Every structure is written in C-alpha cells, then in structure tokens.
Amino acid sequence: MQKKFVNELDNVVPEMLHGFSLLHNDSIKVIGPNRNIVIRSDIEQIINSQSLQCTLISGGGSGHSPAHEGYVGKGMLTAAVCGKVFASPSVHDILFAIRACTTTKSASAVVACLLIVKNYTGDFINFTLAMKMAR
C-alpha cells in the first residue's frame, strides 16, 4: 500500500505543479490565478517572433500525479493543462491556455496552436468545446 503526504486535498495538483515549476524555473512556469496550466517560460518570445509558429497544447486529468507538465519544454509541448485528480481539465482552463499560446497581432506574426488530445471522453469533450470557443 502506497501512502502520500497531502496538505489539503483541493491543493494537491496546484502544489505539485508549483513544486515542479520551482525545479525547472528556467524553462517553465505556472500561469493564471487558480489554474493548473504549465507553460514554457519563453512563451512571449514565441508569440512575438516574426515567423509562423505553431504551439502545442496537451493535457488531461492528474492521476497519481500530474504527468503532462513533464512534456513541456523546447522541442516538446508549449503548454500542459492539468485537471484535478482523475478528472479532465476544465474548458475554461483549456481556453485560457489556447489564448496564452496564440496571437494574431500582425499578419507577419501568426501563432496558431495544435491541441493534442488523448482518447479519453472527458478530455475529448472539453478540448473540443474549448477549441470551438477559441475559434
């Protein structure tokens, strides 16, 4: 039987993400108040570059620990949206991540995003709704 120390049940995922971001503060950060979104720390450079960019966003429920944030970095995901334990991320968090990773500031700098969704019903529904709202 495996045991874990938990300060408060509602804060498990945010505390894990905060700890992970402290370990990797040169490459990732947690964004948004009360949101479980990990994003590359150089996102402003990506958005403000003068070339066509495509950001990658994925995410899902946080099982025994949030796993998706481990794939955020250069050459990998741009952002990860982590849901609560065994629950899909909310539509609003996914939409927040999409808006944080995209821009249409000028015709020469267009940043689009690709949503990578696993075949879990809750993730599929919430990511699809967020995509439609973003469009």
C-alpha atoms as a PDB file:
ATOM      1  CA  MET A   1       0.000   0.000   0.000  1.00  0.00           C
ATOM      2  CA  GLN A   2       1.411   3.345  -1.046  1.00  0.00           C
ATOM      3  CA  LYS A   3       0.878   6.416   1.125  1.00  0.00           C
ATOM      4  CA  LYS A   4       1.334  10.069   0.261  1.00  0.00           C
ATOM      5  CA  PHE A   5       1.515  13.232   2.303  1.00  0.00           C
ATOM      6  CA  VAL A   6      -1.166  15.701   1.318  1.00  0.00           C
ATOM      7  CA  ASN A   7      -1.589  19.164   2.830  1.00  0.00           C
ATOM      8  CA  GLU A   8      -5.126  19.715   1.520  1.00  0.00           C
ATOM      9  CA  LEU A   9      -6.972  17.550  -0.966  1.00  0.00           C
ATOM     10  CA  ASP A  10      -8.067  20.530  -3.094  1.00  0.00           C
ATOM     11  CA  ASN A  11      -4.473  21.796  -3.377  1.00  0.00           C
ATOM     12  CA  VAL A  12      -2.734  18.577  -4.460  1.00  0.00           C
ATOM     13  CA  VAL A  13      -2.389  19.423  -8.155  1.00  0.00           C
ATOM     14  CA  PRO A  14      -1.510  23.136  -7.751  1.00  0.00           C
ATOM     15  CA  GLU A  15       1.130  22.287  -5.133  1.00  0.00           C
ATOM     16  CA  MET A  16       2.681  19.587  -7.335  1.00  0.00           C
ATOM     17  CA  LEU A  17       2.778  21.966 -10.312  1.00  0.00           C
ATOM     18  CA  HIS A  18       4.241  24.748  -8.191  1.00  0.00           C
ATOM     19  CA  GLY A  19       6.982  22.415  -6.922  1.00  0.00           C
ATOM     20  CA  PHE A  20       7.716  21.204 -10.433  1.00  0.00           C
ATOM     21  CA  SER A  21       7.949  24.775 -11.723  1.00  0.00           C
ATOM     22  CA  LEU A  22      10.378  25.665  -8.913  1.00  0.00           C
ATOM     23  CA  LEU A  23      12.618  22.797 -10.027  1.00  0.00           C
ATOM     24  CA  HIS A  24      12.503  23.923 -13.665  1.00  0.00           C
ATOM     25  CA  ASN A  25      12.006  27.694 -13.313  1.00  0.00           C
ATOM     26  CA  ASP A  26      14.411  28.391 -16.173  1.00  0.00           C
ATOM     27  CA  SER A  27      12.177  26.624 -18.703  1.00  0.00           C
ATOM     28  CA  ILE A  28       8.563  26.519 -17.419  1.00  0.00           C
ATOM     29  CA  LYS A  29       6.122  28.472 -15.297  1.00  0.00           C
ATOM     30  CA  VAL A  30       2.602  28.060 -13.945  1.00  0.00           C
ATOM     31  CA  ILE A  31       0.217  30.673 -15.343  1.00  0.00           C
ATOM     32  CA  GLY A  32      -3.131  32.114 -14.396  1.00  0.00           C
ATOM     33  CA  PRO A  33      -4.625  32.557 -10.973  1.00  0.00           C
ATOM     34  CA  ASN A  34      -6.150  29.318  -9.692  1.00  0.00           C
ATOM     35  CA  ARG A  35      -5.368  27.482 -12.926  1.00  0.00           C
ATOM     36  CA  ASN A  36      -3.372  24.294 -13.384  1.00  0.00           C
ATOM     37  CA  ILE A  37      -1.550  25.331 -16.544  1.00  0.00           C
ATOM     38  CA  VAL A  38       2.176  24.898 -17.107  1.00  0.00           C
ATOM     39  CA  ILE A  39       3.667  26.871 -19.990  1.00  0.00           C
ATOM     40  CA  ARG A  40       7.120  27.446 -21.436  1.00  0.00           C
ATOM     41  CA  SER A  41       8.791  30.432 -19.809  1.00  0.00           C
ATOM     42  CA  ASP A  42       9.803  31.791 -23.230  1.00  0.00           C
ATOM     43  CA  ILE A  43       6.200  31.996 -24.473  1.00  0.00           C
ATOM     44  CA  GLU A  44       6.443  35.771 -25.018  1.00  0.00           C
ATOM     45  CA  GLN A  45       9.382  35.268 -27.391  1.00  0.00           C
ATOM     46  CA  ILE A  46       7.431  32.638 -29.305  1.00  0.00           C
ATOM     47  CA  ILE A  47       4.366  34.854 -29.616  1.00  0.00           C
ATOM     48  CA  ASN A  48       6.342  37.989 -30.512  1.00  0.00           C
ATOM     49  CA  SER A  49       8.578  36.323 -33.101  1.00  0.00           C
ATOM     50  CA  GLN A  50       8.192  37.464 -36.681  1.00  0.00           C
ATOM     51  CA  SER A  51       7.733  33.999 -38.122  1.00  0.00           C
ATOM     52  CA  LEU A  52       4.942  31.495 -38.441  1.00  0.00           C
ATOM     53  CA  GLN A  53       4.766  29.395 -35.309  1.00  0.00           C
ATOM     54  CA  CYS A  54       2.606  26.518 -34.137  1.00  0.00           C
ATOM     55  CA  THR A  55       2.359  25.923 -30.415  1.00  0.00           C
ATOM     56  CA  LEU A  56       1.443  22.540 -28.956  1.00  0.00           C
ATOM     57  CA  ILE A  57      -1.007  22.139 -26.089  1.00  0.00           C
ATOM     58  CA  SER A  58      -1.997  18.908 -24.373  1.00  0.00           C
ATOM     59  CA  GLY A  59      -3.277  17.881 -21.002  1.00  0.00           C
ATOM     60  CA  GLY A  60      -5.635  15.708 -19.097  1.00  0.00           C
ATOM     61  CA  GLY A  61      -6.527  14.552 -15.649  1.00  0.00           C
ATOM     62  CA  SER A  62      -3.903  14.309 -12.958  1.00  0.00           C
ATOM     63  CA  GLY A  63      -3.848  10.670 -11.983  1.00  0.00           C
ATOM     64  CA  HIS A  64      -1.460   9.720  -9.241  1.00  0.00           C
ATOM     65  CA  SER A  65       0.476  12.873 -10.125  1.00  0.00           C
ATOM     66  CA  PRO A  66       0.231  15.417 -12.948  1.00  0.00           C
ATOM     67  CA  ALA A  67       2.171  13.902 -15.842  1.00  0.00           C
ATOM     68  CA  HIS A  68       1.641  16.297 -18.696  1.00  0.00           C
ATOM     69  CA  GLU A  69       3.796  19.096 -17.295  1.00  0.00           C
ATOM     70  CA  GLY A  70       6.844  16.867 -17.739  1.00  0.00           C
ATOM     71  CA  TYR A  71       6.460  17.178 -21.505  1.00  0.00           C
ATOM     72  CA  VAL A  72       6.549  20.994 -21.588  1.00  0.00           C
ATOM     73  CA  GLY A  73       9.793  22.404 -22.960  1.00  0.00           C
ATOM     74  CA  LYS A  74      11.805  23.278 -26.033  1.00  0.00           C
ATOM     75  CA  GLY A  75      11.064  20.837 -28.848  1.00  0.00           C
ATOM     76  CA  MET A  76       8.078  19.436 -26.945  1.00  0.00           C
ATOM     77  CA  LEU A  77       4.779  20.859 -25.675  1.00  0.00           C
ATOM     78  CA  THR A  78       4.306  24.585 -25.302  1.00  0.00           C
ATOM     79  CA  ALA A  79       1.725  24.173 -22.543  1.00  0.00           C
ATOM     80  CA  ALA A  80       0.036  21.484 -20.497  1.00  0.00           C
ATOM     81  CA  VAL A  81      -3.385  21.857 -18.920  1.00  0.00           C
ATOM     82  CA  CYS A  82      -3.758  19.613 -15.881  1.00  0.00           C
ATOM     83  CA  GLY A  83      -7.118  18.631 -14.483  1.00  0.00           C
ATOM     84  CA  LYS A  84      -7.843  17.634 -10.927  1.00  0.00           C
ATOM     85  CA  VAL A  85      -7.058  14.106  -9.771  1.00  0.00           C
ATOM     86  CA  PHE A  86      -8.719  11.686 -12.218  1.00  0.00           C
ATOM     87  CA  ALA A  87     -10.696  14.497 -13.892  1.00  0.00           C
ATOM     88  CA  SER A  88     -10.299  16.286 -17.209  1.00  0.00           C
ATOM     89  CA  PRO A  89      -9.168  19.902 -17.225  1.00  0.00           C
ATOM     90  CA  SER A  90     -11.961  22.447 -17.429  1.00  0.00           C
ATOM     91  CA  VAL A  91     -12.991  24.049 -20.706  1.00  0.00           C
ATOM     92  CA  HIS A  92     -12.099  27.460 -19.270  1.00  0.00           C
ATOM     93  CA  ASP A  93      -8.555  26.365 -18.345  1.00  0.00           C
ATOM     94  CA  ILE A  94      -8.014  24.898 -21.809  1.00  0.00           C
ATOM     95  CA  LEU A  95      -9.322  28.094 -23.417  1.00  0.00           C
ATOM     96  CA  PHE A  96      -7.034  30.154 -21.153  1.00  0.00           C
ATOM     97  CA  ALA A  97      -4.055  28.079 -22.347  1.00  0.00           C
ATOM     98  CA  ILE A  98      -5.060  28.455 -26.004  1.00  0.00           C
ATOM     99  CA  ARG A  99      -5.260  32.231 -25.626  1.00  0.00           C
ATOM    100  CA  ALA A 100      -1.913  32.317 -23.801  1.00  0.00           C
ATOM    101  CA  CYS A 101      -0.236  30.368 -26.618  1.00  0.00           C
ATOM    102  CA  THR A 102      -1.697  32.103 -29.664  1.00  0.00           C
ATOM    103  CA  THR A 103      -1.787  35.544 -31.209  1.00  0.00           C
ATOM    104  CA  THR A 104      -2.849  37.327 -34.339  1.00  0.00           C
ATOM    105  CA  LYS A 105      -1.133  40.628 -33.515  1.00  0.00           C
ATOM    106  CA  SER A 106       0.011  41.174 -37.080  1.00  0.00           C
ATOM    107  CA  ALA A 107      -0.176  39.435 -40.431  1.00  0.00           C
ATOM    108  CA  SER A 108       3.535  38.638 -40.320  1.00  0.00           C
ATOM    109  CA  ALA A 109       3.391  37.027 -36.864  1.00  0.00           C
ATOM    110  CA  VAL A 110       0.692  34.414 -36.658  1.00  0.00           C
ATOM    111  CA  VAL A 111       0.904  31.883 -33.881  1.00  0.00           C
ATOM    112  CA  ALA A 112      -1.552  29.026 -34.110  1.00  0.00           C
ATOM    113  CA  CYS A 113      -1.866  26.019 -31.844  1.00  0.00           C
ATOM    114  CA  LEU A 114      -2.328  22.312 -32.221  1.00  0.00           C
ATOM    115  CA  LEU A 115      -4.296  20.562 -29.496  1.00  0.00           C
ATOM    116  CA  ILE A 116      -3.069  17.073 -28.702  1.00  0.00           C
ATOM    117  CA  VAL A 117      -5.949  15.181 -27.129  1.00  0.00           C
ATOM    118  CA  LYS A 118      -5.865  11.644 -25.873  1.00  0.00           C
ATOM    119  CA  ASN A 119      -8.771   9.291 -26.423  1.00  0.00           C
ATOM    120  CA  TYR A 120     -10.446   9.906 -23.062  1.00  0.00           C
ATOM    121  CA  THR A 121     -14.063  11.044 -23.322  1.00  0.00           C
ATOM    122  CA  GLY A 122     -13.833  13.932 -20.852  1.00  0.00           C
ATOM    123  CA  ASP A 123     -10.641  15.272 -22.417  1.00  0.00           C
ATOM    124  CA  PHE A 124     -12.088  14.982 -25.917  1.00  0.00           C
ATOM    125  CA  ILE A 125     -15.283  16.834 -24.983  1.00  0.00           C
ATOM    126  CA  ASN A 126     -13.575  19.632 -23.031  1.00  0.00           C
ATOM    127  CA  PHE A 127     -10.783  20.219 -25.546  1.00  0.00           C
ATOM    128  CA  THR A 128     -13.315  20.243 -28.407  1.00  0.00           C
ATOM    129  CA  LEU A 129     -15.514  22.788 -26.628  1.00  0.00           C
ATOM    130  CA  ALA A 130     -12.509  24.996 -25.844  1.00  0.00           C
ATOM    131  CA  MET A 131     -11.370  24.791 -29.469  1.00  0.00           C
ATOM    132  CA  LYS A 132     -14.796  25.854 -30.710  1.00  0.00           C
ATOM    133  CA  MET A 133     -14.893  28.746 -28.235  1.00  0.00           C
ATOM    134  CA  ALA A 134     -11.397  29.855 -29.324  1.00  0.00           C
ATOM    135  CA  ARG A 135     -12.402  29.877 -32.996  1.00  0.00           C
END
